[in-house]
Coordinates of C-alpha atoms and ligand atoms in Angstrom, one line a residue:
M1 CA -68.7 136.0 -28.5
L2 CA -68.3 132.2 -27.7
S3 CA -64.4 132.6 -27.6
Q4 CA -64.8 135.5 -25.1
R5 CA -66.9 133.3 -22.8
I6 CA -64.5 130.4 -22.9
F7 CA -61.6 132.8 -22.2
Y8 CA -63.5 134.3 -19.3
L9 CA -64.3 130.8 -17.9
M10 CA -60.7 129.8 -18.1
I11 CA -59.7 132.9 -16.2
L12 CA -62.3 132.0 -13.6
A13 CA -61.0 128.4 -13.4
V14 CA -57.4 129.5 -12.9
K15 CA -58.5 132.1 -10.3
H16 CA -60.5 129.4 -8.5
V17 CA -57.6 127.1 -8.4
F18 CA -55.3 129.9 -7.2
Q19 CA -57.7 130.9 -4.5
R20 CA -57.9 127.2 -3.3
C21 CA -54.1 127.2 -3.3
V22 CA -53.9 130.3 -1.1
M23 CA -56.7 128.9 1.1
A24 CA -55.1 125.5 1.3
C25 CA -51.7 127.0 2.1
R26 CA -53.2 128.9 4.9
A27 CA -54.9 125.6 6.0
M28 CA -51.5 123.8 5.6
T29 CA -50.2 125.7 8.6
Q30 CA -53.1 124.2 10.5
T31 CA -53.5 120.6 9.4
F32 CA -51.3 118.7 6.9
F33 CA -53.7 116.1 5.6
F34 CA -56.6 118.4 4.5
T35 CA -57.7 117.3 1.1
P36 CA -56.1 115.7 -1.9
L37 CA -56.1 119.2 -3.3
V38 CA -53.5 120.1 -0.6
F39 CA -51.2 117.6 -2.1
F40 CA -51.7 119.1 -5.6
C41 CA -51.0 122.6 -4.3
A42 CA -47.9 121.4 -2.4
L43 CA -46.6 120.1 -5.7
F44 CA -47.6 123.2 -7.6
I45 CA -46.1 125.5 -5.0
Q46 CA -43.0 123.5 -4.9
G47 CA -42.8 124.2 -8.7
C48 CA -42.8 127.9 -8.1
G49 CA -41.3 128.0 -4.6
K50 CA -37.7 128.2 -3.4
E51 CA -37.2 124.5 -2.6
S52 CA -37.7 122.6 -5.8
P53 CA -34.2 122.0 -7.2
V54 CA -35.4 120.6 -10.6
E55 CA -37.6 122.4 -13.1
N56 CA -39.4 120.0 -15.5
P57 CA -37.8 116.9 -14.1
P58 CA -37.5 113.9 -16.4
S59 CA -40.3 111.4 -15.8
L60 CA -39.8 108.0 -14.2
H61 CA -40.6 104.8 -16.1
T62 CA -43.0 102.5 -14.2
F63 CA -43.2 98.8 -14.7
T64 CA -45.7 96.6 -12.8
G65 CA -46.7 93.0 -12.7
Q66 CA -47.7 90.0 -10.6
V67 CA -45.4 87.5 -8.9
M68 CA -45.3 85.5 -5.6
G69 CA -49.0 85.7 -5.2
T70 CA -48.8 89.5 -5.0
W71 CA -48.0 92.5 -7.2
Y72 CA -44.9 94.4 -7.9
S73 CA -44.0 97.9 -9.1
V74 CA -40.7 99.2 -10.3
K75 CA -40.2 102.9 -10.9
Y76 CA -36.8 103.9 -12.4
L77 CA -35.2 106.7 -14.4
P78 CA -33.9 105.1 -17.5
P79 CA -30.2 105.8 -18.1
A80 CA -29.3 108.5 -20.7
T81 CA -27.2 106.0 -22.6
A82 CA -29.2 102.8 -22.4
V83 CA -27.5 99.5 -23.4
L84 CA -30.9 97.8 -23.0
S85 CA -34.2 99.1 -24.3
L86 CA -37.0 99.8 -21.7
K87 CA -38.7 96.6 -22.8
E88 CA -35.5 94.6 -22.3
L89 CA -35.0 96.2 -18.9
D90 CA -38.6 95.4 -17.9
D91 CA -38.3 91.8 -19.2
Q92 CA -35.1 91.3 -17.2
I93 CA -36.9 92.6 -14.0
H94 CA -39.7 90.1 -14.5
V95 CA -37.3 87.3 -15.2
R96 CA -35.4 87.9 -12.0
L97 CA -38.6 88.0 -9.9
S98 CA -40.1 85.0 -11.6
H99 CA -36.9 83.1 -10.9
V100 CA -37.0 83.8 -7.2
D101 CA -40.7 82.7 -7.3
Q102 CA -39.9 79.5 -9.1
L103 CA -37.1 78.6 -6.7
M104 CA -38.7 79.6 -3.4
S105 CA -42.5 79.3 -3.7
T106 CA -44.3 76.9 -1.4
Y107 CA -47.3 77.4 -3.8
K108 CA -45.4 75.8 -6.7
P109 CA -45.0 72.0 -6.2
D110 CA -41.9 71.9 -8.5
S111 CA -40.1 74.7 -6.8
E112 CA -36.7 74.0 -5.1
V113 CA -38.3 74.8 -1.7
S114 CA -41.3 72.5 -2.3
R115 CA -39.0 69.6 -3.4
F116 CA -36.8 70.2 -0.3
N117 CA -40.0 70.1 1.8
R118 CA -40.8 66.7 0.4
A119 CA -37.3 65.4 0.9
L120 CA -36.8 62.8 3.7
P121 CA -35.1 63.9 7.0
N122 CA -31.3 63.3 7.3
E123 CA -30.7 63.4 3.6
W124 CA -28.7 66.2 2.1
F125 CA -30.6 68.2 -0.6
E126 CA -28.7 70.4 -3.1
V127 CA -30.1 73.8 -3.7
S128 CA -29.2 76.9 -5.9
A129 CA -26.9 79.6 -4.6
Q130 CA -29.9 81.9 -4.3
T131 CA -32.0 79.6 -2.2
F132 CA -28.9 78.8 -0.1
E133 CA -28.2 82.5 0.4
V134 CA -31.8 83.2 1.6
V135 CA -31.9 80.2 3.9
S136 CA -28.5 81.3 5.4
L137 CA -29.7 84.8 6.0
A138 CA -32.9 83.4 7.6
Q139 CA -30.9 81.2 9.9
A140 CA -28.7 84.1 11.0
I141 CA -31.8 86.2 11.8
S142 CA -33.3 83.2 13.7
D143 CA -30.1 83.0 15.8
K144 CA -30.2 86.8 16.5
T145 CA -33.9 86.8 17.4
A146 CA -33.8 83.7 19.6
G147 CA -35.9 81.8 17.1
A148 CA -38.7 84.4 16.8
F149 CA -38.0 84.3 13.1
D150 CA -38.1 80.7 11.9
I151 CA -38.6 79.5 8.4
S152 CA -39.4 75.9 9.6
V153 CA -42.9 77.1 10.6
A154 CA -44.4 76.0 7.2
R155 CA -46.5 73.2 8.7
L156 CA -47.8 75.4 11.5
V157 CA -48.8 78.1 8.9
N158 CA -50.7 75.4 7.0
L159 CA -52.3 74.0 10.1
W160 CA -53.8 77.4 10.9
G161 CA -55.1 77.7 7.3
F162 CA -52.7 80.5 6.1
G163 CA -50.6 78.3 3.8
P164 CA -50.6 76.9 0.2
D165 CA -52.5 73.8 1.3
H166 CA -55.5 76.1 1.7
Q167 CA -56.7 74.1 4.8
A168 CA -59.7 75.7 6.5
V169 CA -58.7 78.6 8.8
Q170 CA -59.4 77.1 12.2
I171 CA -58.0 76.7 15.6
P172 CA -56.2 73.3 15.3
D173 CA -56.8 70.7 18.1
E174 CA -54.0 70.6 20.7
D175 CA -52.7 67.1 19.8
R176 CA -52.3 68.0 16.1
L177 CA -50.7 71.3 17.0
F178 CA -48.3 69.6 19.4
A179 CA -47.5 66.8 16.9
V180 CA -46.4 69.5 14.4
L181 CA -44.7 71.8 17.0
I182 CA -42.2 69.1 18.0
E183 CA -41.1 68.9 14.3
V184 CA -40.5 72.7 14.1
G185 CA -37.2 74.5 14.9
Y186 CA -34.7 76.3 12.7
E187 CA -31.9 74.6 14.6
K188 CA -33.2 71.4 13.0
I189 CA -32.0 72.7 9.6
E190 CA -28.4 72.1 8.7
L191 CA -26.5 74.0 6.0
H192 CA -23.5 72.6 4.0
S193 CA -22.0 75.9 2.6
S194 CA -19.3 74.4 0.4
E195 CA -21.7 72.1 -1.4
L196 CA -24.8 74.4 -1.2
K197 CA -26.8 71.6 0.5
L198 CA -29.5 71.6 3.1
R199 CA -30.6 68.8 5.5
K200 CA -33.4 68.6 8.0
K201 CA -33.4 66.5 11.2
T202 CA -37.2 66.1 11.1
S203 CA -40.0 66.1 8.5
L204 CA -40.2 69.9 8.9
R205 CA -41.0 72.1 6.0
I206 CA -39.7 75.6 5.3
D207 CA -41.6 78.7 4.3
L208 CA -39.7 81.7 2.9
S209 CA -42.8 84.0 2.7
A210 CA -41.4 86.4 5.2
I211 CA -38.0 86.9 3.5
A212 CA -38.1 85.9 -0.2
K213 CA -40.2 88.8 -1.4
G214 CA -37.6 91.1 0.1
Y215 CA -34.9 89.0 -1.6
G216 CA -36.7 89.4 -4.9
V217 CA -36.6 93.2 -4.4
D218 CA -32.8 93.1 -3.8
Q219 CA -32.3 91.0 -6.9
V220 CA -34.0 93.7 -9.0
A221 CA -32.2 96.5 -7.2
N222 CA -28.8 94.8 -7.9
F223 CA -29.7 94.4 -11.5
L224 CA -30.7 98.1 -11.8
D225 CA -27.4 99.0 -10.1
E226 CA -25.5 96.8 -12.6
T227 CA -27.1 98.6 -15.6
G228 CA -26.1 102.0 -14.2
I229 CA -29.6 103.0 -13.1
T230 CA -29.2 105.2 -10.0
I231 CA -32.7 106.4 -9.3
Y232 CA -35.3 103.8 -8.6
M233 CA -37.9 102.4 -6.2
V234 CA -38.6 98.7 -6.3
E235 CA -41.7 97.2 -4.5
V236 CA -42.9 93.6 -4.2
G237 CA -46.0 93.1 -2.1
G238 CA -45.1 96.0 0.2
E239 CA -41.4 95.3 0.6
I240 CA -39.5 98.3 -0.8
R241 CA -36.0 99.4 -1.8
T242 CA -35.0 102.8 -3.0
R243 CA -32.0 104.4 -4.5
G244 CA -31.2 108.1 -5.1
L245 CA -33.6 111.0 -5.0
K246 CA -36.7 111.3 -7.3
P247 CA -36.2 113.3 -10.5
N248 CA -37.7 116.4 -8.7
G249 CA -34.8 116.1 -6.2
K250 CA -37.0 114.9 -3.4
P251 CA -36.7 111.6 -1.4
W252 CA -39.2 108.7 -2.0
R253 CA -42.3 109.1 0.1
I254 CA -43.4 105.9 1.8
A255 CA -46.8 105.6 3.6
I256 CA -47.1 103.6 6.7
E257 CA -50.6 102.2 6.9
E258 CA -52.9 102.6 9.8
P259 CA -53.2 98.9 10.9
S260 CA -57.0 99.1 11.0
T261 CA -58.9 96.3 9.2
G262 CA -61.3 97.1 6.3
Q263 CA -60.5 100.6 5.1
R264 CA -56.9 101.6 4.2
D265 CA -55.7 104.7 5.9
V266 CA -52.3 106.4 6.1
H267 CA -50.8 106.4 9.6
S268 CA -47.8 108.4 8.6
I269 CA -45.4 109.2 5.8
I270 CA -41.7 108.8 5.8
D271 CA -39.1 110.2 3.4
I272 CA -36.6 107.5 2.3
T273 CA -33.6 107.3 0.0
D274 CA -30.9 104.6 -0.5
H275 CA -32.7 102.3 2.0
A276 CA -35.1 99.3 2.1
V277 CA -38.4 99.3 4.0
A278 CA -40.7 96.5 5.0
T279 CA -43.8 96.3 7.2
S280 CA -45.4 93.3 8.9
G281 CA -48.7 93.2 10.7
D282 CA -51.7 91.3 11.8
Y283 CA -54.4 93.4 10.1
R284 CA -54.5 91.9 6.6
N285 CA -54.1 88.1 7.0
Y286 CA -56.1 86.8 10.0
F287 CA -59.4 85.3 11.2
E288 CA -61.3 86.0 14.3
K289 CA -63.0 83.5 16.6
N290 CA -64.8 84.3 19.8
G291 CA -63.6 87.8 19.6
Q292 CA -59.9 86.8 19.4
R293 CA -57.8 87.5 16.3
F294 CA -55.5 84.8 14.9
S295 CA -53.1 86.2 12.3
H296 CA -50.7 84.5 9.9
T297 CA -47.6 85.5 12.0
I298 CA -46.8 82.4 14.1
D299 CA -44.8 82.3 17.3
P300 CA -42.6 79.2 16.7
Q301 CA -42.2 78.7 20.5
T302 CA -45.9 78.1 21.1
G303 CA -47.1 77.2 17.6
Y304 CA -49.8 79.9 18.0
P305 CA -50.4 83.1 16.1
I306 CA -49.1 86.2 18.0
T307 CA -51.5 87.4 20.7
H308 CA -50.0 90.7 21.9
N309 CA -51.1 94.2 20.8
L310 CA -48.3 95.0 18.4
A311 CA -50.4 95.6 15.3
S312 CA -47.7 96.7 12.8
V313 CA -43.9 96.9 12.5
T314 CA -42.0 98.9 9.9
V315 CA -38.2 98.4 9.6
I316 CA -35.8 100.4 7.5
G317 CA -32.4 99.0 6.6
E318 CA -29.8 98.2 3.9
T319 CA -31.4 95.2 2.2
A320 CA -35.1 94.4 1.6
A321 CA -34.5 90.7 2.5
E322 CA -33.2 91.6 6.0
V323 CA -35.9 94.2 6.8
D324 CA -38.6 91.8 5.5
A325 CA -37.5 89.1 7.9
L326 CA -36.8 91.5 10.8
A327 CA -40.3 93.0 10.5
T328 CA -41.8 89.5 11.0
A329 CA -39.4 88.7 13.8
F330 CA -40.3 91.9 15.6
S331 CA -44.0 91.1 15.2
V332 CA -43.3 87.8 17.0
L333 CA -41.1 89.3 19.7
G334 CA -43.6 92.0 20.7
L335 CA -42.8 95.7 21.5
D336 CA -40.5 95.4 24.5
Q337 CA -38.2 92.7 23.2
A338 CA -38.2 94.1 19.7
M339 CA -37.3 97.6 20.9
Q340 CA -34.5 96.1 23.0
Y341 CA -33.2 94.3 19.8
A342 CA -33.5 97.6 17.8
K343 CA -31.5 99.4 20.5
A344 CA -28.9 96.7 20.7
Y345 CA -28.4 96.4 16.9
N346 CA -29.2 100.1 16.1
V347 CA -32.2 99.1 13.9
A348 CA -34.6 101.7 12.6
A349 CA -38.0 100.4 13.5
Y350 CA -41.4 101.9 13.9
F351 CA -44.0 100.0 16.0
I352 CA -47.8 100.7 16.0
V353 CA -49.5 99.3 19.1
K354 CA -53.2 98.9 19.6
E355 CA -54.2 100.6 22.9
Q356 CA -57.4 101.6 24.5
E357 CA -57.3 105.1 23.0
G358 CA -56.4 103.7 19.5
F359 CA -53.2 103.0 17.6
V360 CA -50.1 104.5 19.2
G361 CA -46.8 104.7 17.3
K362 CA -43.4 104.1 19.0
A363 CA -40.1 104.7 17.1
S364 CA -36.7 103.3 17.9
D365 CA -33.8 105.8 18.3
A366 CA -32.3 104.8 14.9
F367 CA -35.7 105.3 13.2
I368 CA -36.0 108.8 14.7
A369 CA -32.4 109.6 13.6
M370 CA -33.0 108.2 10.1
T371 CA -36.3 109.8 9.4
R372 CA -35.7 112.9 11.6
K373 CA -39.3 112.2 12.7
E374 CA -40.8 111.0 16.0
L375 CA -44.1 110.6 14.1
Ligands
FAD1 P1 -44.9 88.8 6.2 O1 -45.1 89.4 7.6 O2 -43.8 89.4 5.4 O3 -44.7 87.2 6.3 C1 -45.6 86.5 7.1 C2 -45.6 85.1 6.5 O4 -44.4 84.5 6.9 C3 -46.7 84.2 7.0 O5 -47.8 84.3 6.0 C4 -46.0 82.9 7.0 O6 -46.0 82.3 5.7 C5 -44.6 83.2 7.4 N1 -44.4 83.2 8.9 C6 -45.3 83.2 9.9 N2 -44.7 83.3 11.1 C7 -43.3 83.2 10.8 C8 -42.2 83.2 11.7 N3 -42.3 83.3 13.0 N4 -41.0 83.2 11.1 C9 -40.8 83.2 9.7 N5 -41.9 83.1 8.9 C10 -43.1 83.2 9.4 N6 -49.2 83.7 -1.8 C11 -50.3 83.3 -2.5 O7 -51.4 83.5 -2.1 N7 -50.1 82.7 -3.7 C12 -48.9 82.4 -4.2 O8 -48.7 81.9 -5.3 C13 -47.7 82.8 -3.5 N8 -46.5 82.6 -3.9 C14 -45.4 83.0 -3.2 C15 -44.1 82.8 -3.7 C16 -43.0 83.2 -2.9 C17 -41.6 83.0 -3.4 C18 -43.2 83.9 -1.7 C19 -42.1 84.4 -0.9 C20 -44.5 84.1 -1.2 C21 -45.6 83.7 -2.0 N9 -46.9 83.9 -1.5 C22 -48.0 83.5 -2.2 C23 -47.1 84.5 -0.1 C24 -47.4 86.0 -0.3 O9 -46.7 86.6 -1.2 C25 -47.0 86.7 1.1 O10 -45.7 86.3 1.4 C26 -47.8 86.3 2.2 O11 -49.0 86.6 1.9 C27 -47.3 87.0 3.5 O12 -46.8 88.2 3.2 P2 -46.8 89.5 4.1 O13 -45.8 90.4 3.6 O14 -48.1 89.9 4.4 O15 -46.2 88.9 5.5

C-alpha cells in the first residue's frame, strides 16, 4: 500500500514539474526573467531539445579563495591526461595570485609597491618584471586616456578615505587636497625598461588597485593555458577571463549588475568566450554627504571623485589587466569621451547611465558586434 502511495506521489511530482515546464515555456515567450524555475526549465529543455550539443557533459572543477582583499573563483575542465593533480593545479593558482598580491598590494607594507611608495623622489627603484609590466601597461593606458587612468592617485584615494591608510571617509579641505594634487601625475613616473627600474619626480605614491586584479586573472589564465587547459573561467573580485565553451557547449554567461546600491540585481546577461570582462562603477565603494555621492574612482585632474551620472562601465577585451584599467578610465572620462575612445579604438564597452527614468544602458558598436546584443 505504502509503496503504491509513494509511486503515485512521485508521478504527481514529475507531472507537476512538467506542467510548470510547459507553463514556464509559454511564459518564456512573454518575459525571460520569470522565476528561478525558468532557468531550471531552460537547462532541462536544453537537455531534451535540439540545441544542446553535449549530453552528460563532464563537470567543471571549481576552486575558490581569498586574495587582494577580495575573493576569487576559478572554474576549469581538468585535462584528460593531467601532469599535475587537481590539488597541485589549485595550489599553483593560489601561488600565482598571492605572488601578485605580495608584489603589488598597497595594503602590505613589505610589498614592492609599498616599498616604492616609501622611496625618495629622484632615486631609481628596482622592481620585478611583473610589477614593471603592470606599471608599463598602466602608463600606456594613461597616455591613451589623457591621464584619466592614473596609478599615481594613491595619496588622493587615501585622502578621501578609500585607501589602505583607512583614513576617515570625508571631504578633504581644499588646501590639503591641493597639496596632494600637485604631487600627482602619471607623467611624474619614469620607467627604465632595460634595468626594470622606476623613479618618481615627486613624493607621489602608486596604487595598482584598478589594474593588478586583472593582471592576476591573466597570470592564472596563462598558467592554465600552459598546462593545456582549454576550458576555464577565472574571476578575481569581478574581473573575469574566459576560454573555450562550457562543457555543455555553451558560452560563459556573465551578469552585468544593475548599479543600484543595497540590493544586487541583474541588469543584463552577456555570453562570452575567449575574452576578458571587467566592470567599474560608483555603486559599491562610496559615501554620501549632503545628498552628493563620493565614490572611490578619482579624477586625477581635479583630485575629486567622479561626479557625472555614468554609474557603471563594462569592458570586454583580450586581457583582464587592460579591461580592468579601461573600465576605470572610462568611469573617469564619462559617457561621451569614453564612447569616443571606444569608437576610435574599437573597444567593446557597455555603459549604464543614471537618468531621471532610471538606469539606461548604452553599448559601443564593438560591444554590439561582439555580444550581438544591443541590450
Ligand atoms: P576598480 O574600478 O577596478 O578600481 C578602483 C580603484 O582604483 C580605487 O579604489 C582606487 O584604488 C583606484 N583608482 C581610483 N581612481 C583611479 C584612477 N583615476 N586611475 C587609476 N586608479 C584609480 N582591498 C582591501 O580592502 N584589502 C586588501 O588587503 C587589499 N589588497 C589588495 C591587493 C592588491 C594587489 C590589489 C590590486 C587590490 C587590493 N585591494 C585590497 C583593493 C581591492 O581588491 C579592490 O581593488 C578595490 O576595492 C577596488 O576594486 P574595484 O574593482 O571595485 O574598483
